[in-house]
Short mmCIF file of C-alpha atoms and ligand atoms in Angstrom, two decimals:
data_model
loop_
_atom_site.label_atom_id
_atom_site.label_comp_id
_atom_site.label_asym_id
_atom_site.label_seq_id
_atom_site.Cartn_x
_atom_site.Cartn_y
_atom_site.Cartn_z
CA MET A 1 150.04 118.89 130.92
CA ALA A 2 146.60 120.44 131.16
CA VAL A 3 145.40 122.41 128.16
CA SER A 4 145.66 126.06 129.04
CA ALA A 5 142.78 128.40 129.68
CA LYS A 6 142.02 131.32 127.41
CA VAL A 7 140.78 134.77 128.30
CA TYR A 8 138.48 136.52 125.80
CA LEU A 9 138.32 140.29 125.99
CA ILE A 10 134.82 140.79 124.62
CA GLY A 11 133.05 144.00 123.67
CA ALA A 12 129.38 143.85 124.65
CA GLY A 13 128.42 146.81 122.47
CA PRO A 14 126.67 149.94 123.68
CA GLY A 15 123.60 148.43 125.40
CA ASP A 16 121.12 147.07 122.88
CA PRO A 17 121.69 143.29 123.19
CA GLY A 18 121.20 142.94 119.43
CA LEU A 19 124.48 144.80 118.95
CA LEU A 20 126.63 142.09 120.55
CA THR A 21 128.72 140.28 117.92
CA LEU A 22 128.06 136.65 116.95
CA ARG A 23 131.56 135.74 118.13
CA GLY A 24 130.92 137.40 121.49
CA LYS A 25 127.67 135.48 121.97
CA GLU A 26 129.28 132.20 120.98
CA ILE A 27 131.93 132.59 123.67
CA LEU A 28 129.53 133.76 126.38
CA GLU A 29 127.37 130.70 125.78
CA CYS A 30 130.22 128.38 126.70
CA ALA A 31 132.13 130.53 129.19
CA ASP A 32 133.18 129.05 132.52
CA VAL A 33 133.73 132.46 134.10
CA VAL A 34 132.31 135.83 133.06
CA VAL A 35 133.95 138.94 134.51
CA TYR A 36 131.69 141.86 133.61
CA ASP A 37 131.33 145.63 133.93
CA ARG A 38 128.57 147.91 135.06
CA LEU A 39 127.50 148.98 131.58
CA VAL A 40 126.71 145.46 130.35
CA SER A 41 122.96 144.94 129.95
CA PRO A 42 121.10 142.21 131.88
CA ALA A 43 119.87 140.82 128.54
CA ILE A 44 123.47 140.09 127.55
CA LEU A 45 124.28 138.61 130.97
CA GLY A 46 121.25 136.39 130.38
CA MET A 47 122.94 134.94 127.27
CA CYS A 48 125.86 133.62 129.30
CA ASN A 49 126.25 129.94 130.06
CA PRO A 50 123.88 129.48 133.04
CA LYS A 51 126.60 127.45 134.78
CA ALA A 52 129.25 130.17 134.41
CA LYS A 53 130.64 131.87 137.49
CA MET A 54 129.48 135.49 137.16
CA VAL A 55 131.85 138.07 138.61
CA ASP A 56 130.73 141.69 138.83
CA VAL A 57 133.63 144.11 138.77
CA GLY A 58 131.32 146.95 137.75
CA LYS A 59 132.55 150.40 138.29
CA MET A 60 130.09 152.64 140.03
CA PRO A 61 130.07 156.30 138.97
CA THR A 62 132.04 157.71 141.88
CA HIS A 63 134.31 154.85 142.82
CA HIS A 64 135.84 151.70 141.46
CA LYS A 65 134.05 148.64 142.75
CA VAL A 66 137.08 146.52 141.96
CA LYS A 67 140.37 148.27 141.15
CA GLN A 68 141.76 147.81 137.65
CA SER A 69 144.92 146.22 139.03
CA GLU A 70 142.75 143.73 140.90
CA ILE A 71 140.72 142.96 137.76
CA ASN A 72 143.96 142.25 135.89
CA LYS A 73 145.03 139.86 138.63
CA LEU A 74 141.60 138.23 138.78
CA LEU A 75 141.75 137.36 135.08
CA VAL A 76 145.12 135.68 135.53
CA GLN A 77 143.88 133.89 138.63
CA PHE A 78 140.74 132.54 136.90
CA ALA A 79 142.86 131.38 133.98
CA LYS A 80 145.14 129.48 136.37
CA GLU A 81 142.24 128.00 138.34
CA ASN A 82 140.43 126.75 135.23
CA PRO A 83 142.67 124.62 133.05
CA ALA A 84 141.16 124.62 129.55
CA GLY A 85 138.65 127.16 130.86
CA VAL A 86 136.91 129.83 128.84
CA ILE A 87 137.22 133.11 130.73
CA ALA A 88 135.10 135.91 129.27
CA ARG A 89 136.04 139.47 130.18
CA LEU A 90 132.94 141.36 129.11
CA LYS A 91 133.10 145.12 128.70
CA GLY A 92 130.78 147.82 127.45
CA GLY A 93 131.30 148.98 123.86
CA ASP A 94 134.67 147.93 122.48
CA PRO A 95 137.33 146.59 124.86
CA PHE A 96 140.09 148.69 123.31
CA VAL A 97 138.18 151.99 123.18
CA PHE A 98 138.73 153.52 126.62
CA GLY A 99 137.98 150.09 128.00
CA ARG A 100 141.38 149.38 129.53
CA GLY A 101 141.41 146.16 127.51
CA GLY A 102 145.01 146.87 126.55
CA GLU A 103 146.11 146.91 130.19
CA GLU A 104 144.39 143.60 130.82
CA ALA A 105 145.95 142.07 127.72
CA LEU A 106 149.43 143.21 128.81
CA GLU A 107 148.96 141.56 132.19
CA LEU A 108 147.84 138.34 130.48
CA VAL A 109 150.92 138.39 128.25
CA ASP A 110 153.10 138.89 131.34
CA ALA A 111 151.50 135.92 133.03
CA GLY A 112 151.75 133.77 129.89
CA VAL A 113 147.97 133.44 129.59
CA GLU A 114 146.50 133.04 126.11
CA PHE A 115 143.92 135.60 125.06
CA GLU A 116 141.73 136.73 122.18
CA VAL A 117 140.11 140.10 121.56
CA VAL A 118 136.50 140.14 120.38
CA PRO A 119 135.83 143.71 119.29
CA GLY A 120 132.51 145.30 120.16
CA ILE A 121 130.56 148.16 118.66
CA THR A 122 131.83 151.21 120.44
CA SER A 123 129.33 153.63 121.94
CA ALA A 124 131.32 156.45 120.32
CA ILE A 125 129.77 155.83 116.92
CA SER A 126 126.73 153.65 117.62
CA VAL A 127 125.12 155.88 120.22
CA PRO A 128 125.10 158.89 117.84
CA ALA A 129 123.78 156.54 115.12
CA TYR A 130 120.82 155.61 117.35
CA ALA A 131 120.17 159.33 117.79
CA GLY A 132 120.25 159.84 114.02
CA ILE A 133 123.66 161.57 114.04
CA PRO A 134 126.21 160.29 111.50
CA VAL A 135 129.70 160.90 112.89
CA SER A 136 130.96 161.83 109.41
CA HIS A 137 128.96 163.40 106.60
CA ARG A 138 129.99 164.58 103.16
CA GLY A 139 130.44 168.31 103.19
CA ILE A 140 130.05 168.60 106.98
CA ALA A 141 132.69 166.46 108.67
CA THR A 142 135.52 164.59 107.04
CA SER A 143 136.94 163.18 110.24
CA PHE A 144 135.77 162.28 113.71
CA HIS A 145 137.74 162.13 116.92
CA ILE A 146 137.00 160.06 119.98
CA ILE A 147 138.25 161.71 123.14
CA THR A 148 138.17 160.82 126.79
CA GLY A 149 136.59 163.54 128.91
CA HIS A 150 138.40 162.35 131.96
CA GLU A 151 141.92 161.18 132.34
CA ARG A 152 143.97 159.85 135.21
CA ASN A 153 143.69 162.06 138.30
CA VAL A 154 140.24 163.23 137.31
CA ILE A 155 137.34 162.07 139.42
CA LEU A 156 135.59 159.20 137.66
CA GLU A 157 132.44 160.62 136.15
CA PRO A 158 130.54 161.81 139.23
CA GLN A 159 126.88 162.59 138.67
CA ALA A 160 126.59 165.61 136.43
CA THR A 161 125.23 167.92 139.11
CA GLU A 162 128.01 167.36 141.60
CA SER A 163 130.55 167.43 138.80
CA ILE A 164 130.27 171.11 138.18
CA HIS A 165 131.94 171.72 141.52
CA SER A 166 134.73 169.24 141.03
CA GLN A 167 136.26 170.12 137.72
CA GLN A 168 139.87 169.39 137.07
CA GLU A 169 141.79 169.76 133.88
CA PRO A 170 141.71 166.46 132.00
CA VAL A 171 145.36 165.58 131.73
CA GLY A 172 146.79 165.22 128.28
CA LEU A 173 144.09 166.96 126.24
CA ASP A 174 145.42 169.46 123.74
CA PHE A 175 142.53 171.92 123.76
CA SER A 176 144.08 174.16 121.16
CA ALA A 177 144.44 171.31 118.67
CA LEU A 178 140.91 170.12 119.44
CA ALA A 179 139.46 173.61 119.04
CA HIS A 180 141.02 173.97 115.61
CA CYS A 181 140.09 170.51 114.44
CA PRO A 182 137.27 170.73 111.88
CA GLY A 183 136.02 167.17 112.41
CA THR A 184 133.33 165.86 114.74
CA LEU A 185 134.42 165.64 118.39
CA ILE A 186 133.03 162.79 120.45
CA PHE A 187 133.69 162.78 124.17
CA LEU A 188 133.29 159.67 126.28
CA MET A 189 133.11 159.89 130.06
CA GLY A 190 132.98 163.63 129.68
CA ILE A 191 129.79 164.73 131.40
CA ALA A 192 131.49 165.51 134.69
CA ASN A 193 134.05 167.78 133.04
CA MET A 194 132.01 169.09 130.13
CA ASP A 195 131.43 172.60 131.44
CA PHE A 196 135.17 172.95 131.80
CA ILE A 197 135.94 171.28 128.47
CA ALA A 198 133.49 173.53 126.62
CA LYS A 199 134.99 176.67 128.19
CA ARG A 200 138.52 175.62 127.32
CA LEU A 201 137.51 174.86 123.71
CA MET A 202 135.91 178.31 123.38
CA GLU A 203 138.96 180.00 124.92
CA CYS A 204 141.04 178.24 122.29
CA GLY A 205 138.84 179.60 119.52
CA LYS A 206 136.09 177.05 118.94
CA ASP A 207 132.82 178.69 117.87
CA PRO A 208 130.48 179.01 120.90
CA LYS A 209 127.54 178.26 118.59
CA THR A 210 128.94 174.81 117.67
CA PRO A 211 125.99 172.44 118.01
CA LEU A 212 126.38 169.56 120.42
CA ALA A 213 124.28 166.72 121.72
CA PHE A 214 124.38 164.72 124.92
CA ILE A 215 123.11 161.21 124.37
CA GLU A 216 122.31 159.38 127.55
CA LYS A 217 122.00 155.56 127.81
CA GLY A 218 122.14 155.30 124.04
CA THR A 219 120.70 152.23 122.26
CA THR A 220 118.86 151.15 125.44
CA PRO A 221 115.14 151.62 126.16
CA TYR A 222 116.19 154.64 128.25
CA GLN A 223 117.95 156.53 125.46
CA ARG A 224 117.64 160.32 125.61
CA THR A 225 119.13 163.03 123.42
CA VAL A 226 119.59 166.54 124.71
CA MET A 227 120.72 169.21 122.24
CA ALA A 228 122.76 172.29 123.17
CA THR A 229 125.60 174.43 121.87
CA LEU A 230 129.13 174.77 123.13
CA GLU A 231 128.25 177.89 125.11
CA THR A 232 125.19 176.34 126.77
CA ALA A 233 126.77 172.92 127.43
CA GLY A 234 127.39 173.24 131.18
CA GLU A 235 124.05 174.83 132.08
CA THR A 236 122.18 172.30 129.90
CA ILE A 237 123.72 169.36 131.74
CA VAL A 238 122.55 170.77 135.05
CA ARG A 239 119.09 171.85 133.85
CA GLU A 240 118.36 168.58 132.07
CA ASN A 241 120.14 166.49 134.69
CA VAL A 242 122.18 164.62 132.09
CA THR A 243 123.65 161.57 133.81
CA ALA A 244 126.12 158.84 132.99
CA PRO A 245 126.54 156.93 130.85
CA ALA A 246 126.34 159.61 128.21
CA ILE A 247 128.44 160.75 125.30
CA THR A 248 128.86 164.28 124.03
CA ILE A 249 129.09 164.84 120.30
CA MET A 250 130.07 168.23 118.84
CA GLY A 251 130.01 169.56 115.32
CA GLY A 252 127.81 170.32 112.34
CA VAL A 253 126.64 166.69 112.05
CA VAL A 254 124.62 167.15 115.24
CA GLU A 255 122.09 169.21 113.27
CA LEU A 256 121.32 166.14 111.15
CA GLY A 257 119.97 164.46 114.27
CA LYS A 258 116.99 166.82 114.14
CA THR A 259 115.95 165.25 110.82
CA LEU A 260 117.34 161.75 111.14
CA ALA A 261 116.37 160.79 114.71
CA TRP A 262 114.77 157.47 113.84
CA LYS A 263 114.45 155.71 117.18
CA LYS A 264 110.83 156.15 118.11
CA ASN A 265 109.70 156.80 121.59
CA LEU A 266 107.64 153.65 122.02
CA PRO A 267 104.77 153.17 124.48
CA LEU A 268 106.92 151.16 126.87
CA SER A 269 110.23 152.98 126.33
CA GLY A 270 112.10 153.34 129.59
CA LYS A 271 110.22 150.56 131.37
CA ARG A 272 111.94 147.49 132.75
CA LEU A 273 109.62 144.51 133.04
CA VAL A 274 110.30 141.10 134.53
CA VAL A 275 108.75 138.14 132.69
CA THR A 276 108.47 135.11 134.94
CA ARG A 277 107.43 132.49 132.40
CA ALA A 278 109.60 129.51 131.54
CA ALA A 279 112.19 130.39 128.93
CA LYS A 280 110.53 128.54 126.08
CA GLN A 281 107.11 130.09 126.68
CA ALA A 282 108.49 133.52 127.45
CA SER A 283 109.83 134.34 124.02
CA GLY A 284 106.42 135.38 122.67
CA ILE A 285 105.63 137.90 125.38
CA THR A 286 109.26 139.04 125.55
CA ALA A 287 109.26 139.81 121.82
CA ARG A 288 105.97 141.72 122.11
CA LEU A 289 107.07 143.83 125.07
CA THR A 290 110.51 144.49 123.58
CA ALA A 291 108.91 145.63 120.32
CA LEU A 292 106.82 148.05 122.40
CA GLY A 293 110.04 149.55 123.77
CA ALA A 294 110.41 147.86 127.16
CA GLU A 295 113.54 146.30 128.56
CA VAL A 296 112.53 142.75 129.44
CA ILE A 297 114.29 140.64 132.04
CA GLU A 298 113.33 137.03 131.49
CA THR A 299 113.27 135.33 134.85
CA PRO A 300 111.69 131.88 134.66
CA MET A 301 110.40 130.60 137.99
CA ILE A 302 111.03 126.98 137.11
CA GLU A 303 114.14 125.25 135.90
CA THR A 304 114.89 121.79 134.59
CA ARG A 305 117.50 119.48 136.03
CA ASP A 306 118.88 116.34 134.43
CA VAL A 307 118.15 113.10 136.30
CA ILE A 308 117.83 109.47 135.40
CA ALA A 309 115.33 107.48 137.40
CA SER A 310 112.71 104.90 136.63
CA THR A 311 109.14 105.53 137.71
CA ASP A 312 106.03 103.43 137.61
CA GLY A 313 102.54 104.81 137.06
CA ALA A 314 102.33 105.82 140.70
CA LYS A 315 105.53 107.84 140.21
CA GLN A 316 107.57 105.67 142.55
CA SER A 317 111.09 106.28 141.42
CA THR A 318 114.24 104.16 141.46
CA SER A 319 117.57 105.05 139.95
CA VAL A 320 118.50 103.32 136.73
CA ASP A 321 121.53 102.32 134.78
CA PHE A 322 122.33 102.88 131.11
CA ASN A 323 123.38 99.22 130.97
CA ASP A 324 119.65 98.47 131.03
CA LEU A 325 119.26 100.16 127.63
CA LYS A 326 119.96 96.80 126.02
CA ASN A 327 116.60 95.57 127.34
CA PHE A 328 114.71 97.94 125.04
CA ASN A 329 114.24 98.09 121.32
CA LEU A 330 112.15 101.25 121.07
CA LEU A 331 112.85 104.58 122.72
CA ALA A 332 109.99 107.10 122.84
CA PHE A 333 110.64 110.81 123.46
CA THR A 334 107.89 113.24 124.42
CA SER A 335 109.76 116.56 124.69
CA THR A 336 112.89 118.35 123.48
CA ASN A 337 113.99 118.62 127.13
CA GLY A 338 113.79 114.84 127.34
CA VAL A 339 115.96 114.46 124.24
CA GLU A 340 118.59 116.89 125.49
CA SER A 341 118.75 115.43 129.01
CA PHE A 342 118.90 111.86 127.76
CA PHE A 343 121.80 112.45 125.40
CA LYS A 344 123.67 114.65 127.82
CA GLN A 345 123.52 111.92 130.45
CA LEU A 346 124.28 109.16 127.95
CA LEU A 347 127.49 110.97 126.99
CA ALA A 348 128.32 111.78 130.61
CA SER A 349 128.12 108.05 131.38
CA GLY A 350 130.95 107.43 128.93
CA ARG A 351 128.69 106.00 126.23
CA ASP A 352 127.47 107.51 122.96
CA ILE A 353 124.75 107.09 120.34
CA ARG A 354 126.13 103.74 119.25
CA GLU A 355 124.25 102.37 122.29
CA LEU A 356 121.11 103.08 120.27
CA ALA A 357 122.19 101.07 117.24
CA GLY A 358 119.33 99.03 115.87
CA LYS A 359 116.72 100.52 118.17
CA LYS A 360 113.54 102.11 116.86
CA ILE A 361 112.83 105.72 117.84
CA ALA A 362 109.46 107.39 118.41
CA SER A 363 108.64 111.04 118.95
CA VAL A 364 105.47 112.72 120.15
CA GLY A 365 105.60 115.41 117.46
CA LYS A 366 107.51 117.51 114.98
CA ILE A 367 109.51 119.66 117.39
CA THR A 368 110.87 116.68 119.30
CA GLU A 369 111.50 114.94 115.98
CA LYS A 370 113.55 117.92 114.82
CA LYS A 371 115.54 117.93 118.04
CA LEU A 372 116.38 114.23 117.52
CA LEU A 373 117.59 115.05 114.02
CA GLU A 374 120.12 117.42 115.58
CA TYR A 375 121.60 114.34 117.25
CA GLY A 376 121.71 112.56 113.88
CA ILE A 377 118.69 110.39 114.62
CA ARG A 378 115.61 109.90 112.46
CA CYS A 379 112.28 108.90 113.98
CA ASP A 380 110.50 105.76 112.98
CA TYR A 381 107.18 106.69 114.58
CA VAL A 382 105.49 110.10 114.93
CA PRO A 383 101.71 110.24 115.49
CA GLU A 384 99.60 112.35 113.10
CA ASP A 385 98.06 114.40 115.88
CA HIS A 386 101.30 115.13 117.82
CA THR A 387 99.81 114.18 121.20
CA GLY A 388 100.86 111.73 123.90
CA GLU A 389 97.59 109.90 123.39
CA GLY A 390 98.23 109.69 119.65
CA LEU A 391 101.70 108.31 120.27
CA GLY A 392 100.40 105.76 122.80
CA LYS A 393 97.74 104.54 120.39
CA LEU A 394 100.17 104.33 117.48
CA LEU A 395 102.66 102.28 119.47
CA ALA A 396 99.90 100.06 120.92
CA GLU A 397 98.71 99.29 117.37
CA LYS A 398 102.24 98.36 116.33
CA CYS A 399 102.48 96.05 119.37
CA ALA A 400 99.13 94.46 118.48
CA VAL A 401 100.38 93.50 115.02
CA GLY A 402 103.69 92.20 116.42
CA GLU A 403 105.86 94.96 114.95
CA LEU A 404 106.87 96.09 118.45
CA GLU A 405 107.06 94.43 121.83
CA GLU A 406 105.39 96.45 124.59
CA SER A 407 107.69 95.40 127.42
CA ARG A 408 110.69 96.50 125.37
CA ILE A 409 109.40 100.06 124.94
CA LEU A 410 111.24 102.71 126.98
CA LEU A 411 109.50 106.05 127.58
CA LEU A 412 111.87 108.97 128.24
CA GLN A 413 109.96 111.75 130.00
CA GLY A 414 110.04 114.55 132.58
CA ASN A 415 108.83 114.16 136.16
CA LEU A 416 105.67 116.14 135.45
CA ALA A 417 104.59 114.07 132.44
CA ASP A 418 101.13 112.58 132.93
CA ASP A 419 100.41 108.86 132.75
CA THR A 420 98.69 108.85 129.35
CA LEU A 421 101.44 106.86 127.66
CA LEU A 422 101.89 104.39 130.50
CA LYS A 423 98.15 103.76 130.62
CA LEU A 424 98.05 102.95 126.91
CA LEU A 425 101.26 100.91 127.15
CA PRO A 426 101.12 99.39 130.66
CA LYS A 427 104.02 97.00 130.10
CA ALA A 428 106.37 99.73 128.89
CA VAL A 429 109.01 101.19 131.22
CA ARG A 430 109.34 104.87 131.96
CA TRP A 431 112.55 106.67 132.81
CA VAL A 432 112.37 110.19 134.13
CA VAL A 433 115.26 111.95 132.41
CA TYR A 434 114.70 115.47 133.72
CA GLU A 435 112.91 117.17 136.57
CA THR A 436 111.12 120.48 136.59
CA LEU A 437 111.67 122.34 139.84
CA PRO A 438 110.93 125.80 141.19
CA VAL A 439 113.95 128.09 140.93
CA ALA A 440 115.61 128.11 144.34
CA GLU A 441 117.50 131.39 144.00
CA LEU A 442 118.46 133.99 141.43
CA PRO A 443 122.06 134.82 140.57
CA ASP A 444 123.06 138.17 142.09
CA TRP A 445 123.13 140.05 138.78
CA LYS A 446 119.63 138.91 137.98
CA ARG A 447 118.20 139.63 141.41
CA GLU A 448 119.56 143.16 141.17
CA ALA A 449 118.10 143.62 137.68
CA VAL A 450 114.75 142.22 138.80
CA GLU A 451 114.60 144.31 141.93
CA GLY A 452 115.24 147.47 139.91
CA ALA A 453 112.33 146.71 137.57
CA ASP A 454 109.15 148.75 137.13
CA ALA A 455 106.83 145.76 137.20
CA VAL A 456 106.66 142.01 137.02
CA VAL A 457 104.51 139.90 134.68
CA PHE A 458 102.85 136.79 136.13
CA ALA A 459 100.98 134.11 134.20
CA SER A 460 100.36 131.63 137.03
CA THR A 461 99.88 131.48 140.78
CA SER A 462 102.92 129.24 141.12
CA ALA A 463 105.04 131.93 139.47
CA VAL A 464 103.81 134.45 142.08
CA GLU A 465 104.44 132.08 144.98
CA ASN A 466 107.93 131.31 143.81
CA TYR A 467 108.81 134.89 142.87
CA VAL A 468 108.25 136.19 146.39
CA LYS A 469 110.68 133.57 147.69
CA VAL A 470 113.54 134.65 145.43
CA ALA A 471 113.14 138.42 145.01
CA SER A 472 111.70 141.34 146.89
CA VAL A 473 108.36 142.66 145.73
CA PRO A 474 108.13 145.58 143.30
CA HIS A 475 104.86 147.39 143.83
CA LEU A 476 103.29 146.59 140.47
CA SER A 477 102.39 143.35 138.70
CA PHE A 478 100.66 142.57 135.41
CA CYS A 479 98.69 139.33 135.68
CA ILE A 480 97.06 136.82 133.39
CA GLY A 481 94.06 135.20 135.05
CA ARG A 482 92.04 136.01 138.17
CA MET A 483 93.72 133.32 140.27
CA THR A 484 97.11 134.79 139.46
CA GLU A 485 95.78 138.24 140.32
CA SER A 486 94.56 137.19 143.74
CA ALA A 487 97.82 135.40 144.53
CA ALA A 488 99.72 138.57 143.64
CA LYS A 489 97.34 140.71 145.73
CA ASN A 490 97.86 138.39 148.69
CA HIS A 491 101.53 139.14 148.55
CA GLY A 492 100.98 142.89 148.48
CA PHE A 493 101.36 143.56 144.77
CA GLU A 494 99.33 146.22 143.05
CA THR A 495 97.76 144.27 140.19
CA VAL A 496 96.64 145.01 136.66
CA THR A 497 94.97 142.03 135.02
CA SER A 498 94.43 141.32 131.33
CA ASP A 499 90.86 141.07 130.04
CA GLU A 500 91.55 137.79 128.28
CA THR A 501 94.01 135.08 129.17
CA THR A 502 96.27 135.76 126.20
CA MET A 503 99.63 137.45 125.88
CA ASP A 504 98.22 139.88 123.31
CA SER A 505 95.56 140.99 125.72
CA LEU A 506 98.15 141.40 128.47
CA ALA A 507 100.51 143.43 126.28
CA LYS A 508 97.58 145.70 125.37
CA LYS A 509 96.74 146.15 129.04
CA ILE A 510 100.31 147.06 129.92
CA VAL A 511 100.39 149.73 127.22
CA GLU A 512 97.03 151.10 128.37
CA TYR A 513 98.22 151.22 131.96
CA TYR A 514 101.36 153.20 131.18
CA SER A 515 99.70 155.60 128.74
CA ALA A 516 96.99 156.40 131.29
CA TRP A 517 99.67 156.79 133.93
CA GLU A 518 101.65 159.20 131.75
CA ARG A 519 98.53 161.28 130.99
CA ALA A 520 97.69 161.52 134.69
N1 SAH B 1 134.64 150.81 125.75
C1 SAH B 1 133.48 151.66 125.76
C2 SAH B 1 133.72 152.96 126.45
C3 SAH B 1 134.04 152.83 127.91
S1 SAH B 1 134.18 154.36 128.71
C4 SAH B 1 132.98 151.85 124.32
O1 SAH B 1 133.67 151.48 123.38
O2 SAH B 1 131.87 152.34 124.15
C5 SAH B 1 132.55 154.57 129.33
C6 SAH B 1 131.90 155.71 128.60
O3 SAH B 1 131.35 155.27 127.37
C7 SAH B 1 130.71 156.28 129.34
O4 SAH B 1 131.12 157.21 130.32
C8 SAH B 1 129.97 156.97 128.22
O5 SAH B 1 130.58 158.18 127.87
C9 SAH B 1 130.19 156.01 127.08
N2 SAH B 1 129.07 155.08 126.92
C10 SAH B 1 129.11 153.74 126.99
N3 SAH B 1 127.90 153.22 126.75
C11 SAH B 1 127.07 154.25 126.50
C12 SAH B 1 125.69 154.36 126.18
N4 SAH B 1 124.92 153.29 126.04
N5 SAH B 1 125.17 155.58 126.00
C13 SAH B 1 125.94 156.68 126.12
N6 SAH B 1 127.24 156.65 126.42
C14 SAH B 1 127.81 155.44 126.61
#
C-alpha cells in the first residue's frame, strides 16, 4: 500500500517573511502542493519548493475566491492524488486563530487524512508589537482578548469606506461583557464593522476616550498605524482610509505605542521592487534594498536545468551514460551547480556515491569544495588561485609527472562554461551536467506580484529582453550599465541608471530617486 500523504496546516505569520517558523519553512521547501491564502507574502511563496503545485485560494475582500467548503475538499483531494505527498496549507498568521484551520482539520479527520499543525505568529499580537504596542503591560492591562469583528452572516471585510453603509451586528459578540472587560481588546477583521462595534461598546458603558489604534498591513513594508479613540473610531477609518488587512487594538496600552514605535519609516518603505538577477547573485542587492525598507521580489531571468550530455570543445553534444564513469579516474567540478546536478542525476539513475570509489576529485575553488563536502567527498586538488585556468594548469602538471592520466579526466560543467579547461587538457572529456536557460514563464503568483511592483531592477540587457517576454512592463526601471539602460528604454521603460556599475551605487540611486520624488 502506498504511504499516505500528509497535510500541514501552516501559519505563515503576519507578513514579514522573517516571522515564518523554521518548521514552516522546512515543510514549504519540500512541499508537493501549496494551497495558500491572500495574506501570504510573495517572499514566503518564493521559499516554496519551485516544483510545487501552487494553488491560490486567496480570499478577496468582498468575496471568497474559493469557498471554504471547496478548500476543505481540495485538501482531501490533493492528499488522495499524491500518495506520500507533502501538502502545505499555508495561511496568514496562525492557522487556528480565525484561520478556519479547525474546520479544515475536521474535514481531514473525516476523510482519514493525516495532518500536522504548524502554528504561526498571529497578527493579533505581532502586529501591535511592530507598532510598539505591548498587548499586556504591568499596571495597564492584565489580560488581552482577541475578537473577530465579523462573524457569519456579516459581509466579509468590505473596504472601509463602503463598510460604513453595510453594518450588521456581528453575531455572537457580547458587547456588554466586552465593554466591562478591563483588558486590551484586539479586533481582527473588524474594520468594516468598527463604527458599529465602537458605538455598541460605548452604549454598554465603555469610556469613549479609550485610546485605540488601527494597524494596517502590519510587519510588512507598508505598515501604517493610525491612532484614534473609541468615539472617533468610525470617522477616523473613513478620513484616513484605513483598509484591510488591519487590526484594531483598544485600551491603555495603545498609548505606549507613542513612545515605543520602533519600526522606522525607511527610505524605501512601501516600495515593491523586482530584482531580476540570478538567485545566487541577487542576495546582495536584495539584502540592501530590504534593509532600506523595500519589499523585494526576486525574479531571476535565468534558470538552471539538469542534463547529462557530453560536449567537445566546439560544444557538439551527445548524450552520455553513467556506465561510462568507470572510464575516468578523476572528476573535476567547476561550480556548485555542477556538483548538485551531477549527484542528483547520479542518484536518479539508481546509482550512488559508491560509483566514485577510488576516483580522485578536483574542484575549481573553495565554494565548490565546500559543496562537495556536503556530499561527504573531500577534494584531492584545488588550485591556489581558484580559477579554471589555475585548475587546468594544476591538473596538466599532475599529468606531466604521471600522477594523473589526461584522457581519464572527466570535467563536469554547465553549458555556458568556457573552453579554458578543455584547452589546457585537450584529451580530457567534458560532460555538461546542467544548462542555463532563460526563464520561459513565471508562475501565476509571481507574475501577479511582479506586475504589481513599483519598479524593476535590471543588471543586464538579457534580463531586460527576457523580462518583457514573461511579464508586462511597469513604467519604471533601475538599471546598472548604459547598455542595460538603452535596452530598457527600447522597451518603453522609464529608466534611472546608477553612476557606477555596482550594487551599492544602484541602491544609492534608488534611494535618491524616491526621496526626490517624495519631495516633489
Ligand atoms: N489567522 C490570522 C487571522 C486571519 S483573519 C492570524 O492569526 O493573524 C484576517 C485578519 O487578520 C485581517 O482581517 C486582519 O484583521 C488581521 N491581519 C492579518 N494580517 C495582518 C497584518 N499584516 N496587518 C494587520 N492585520 C492583519
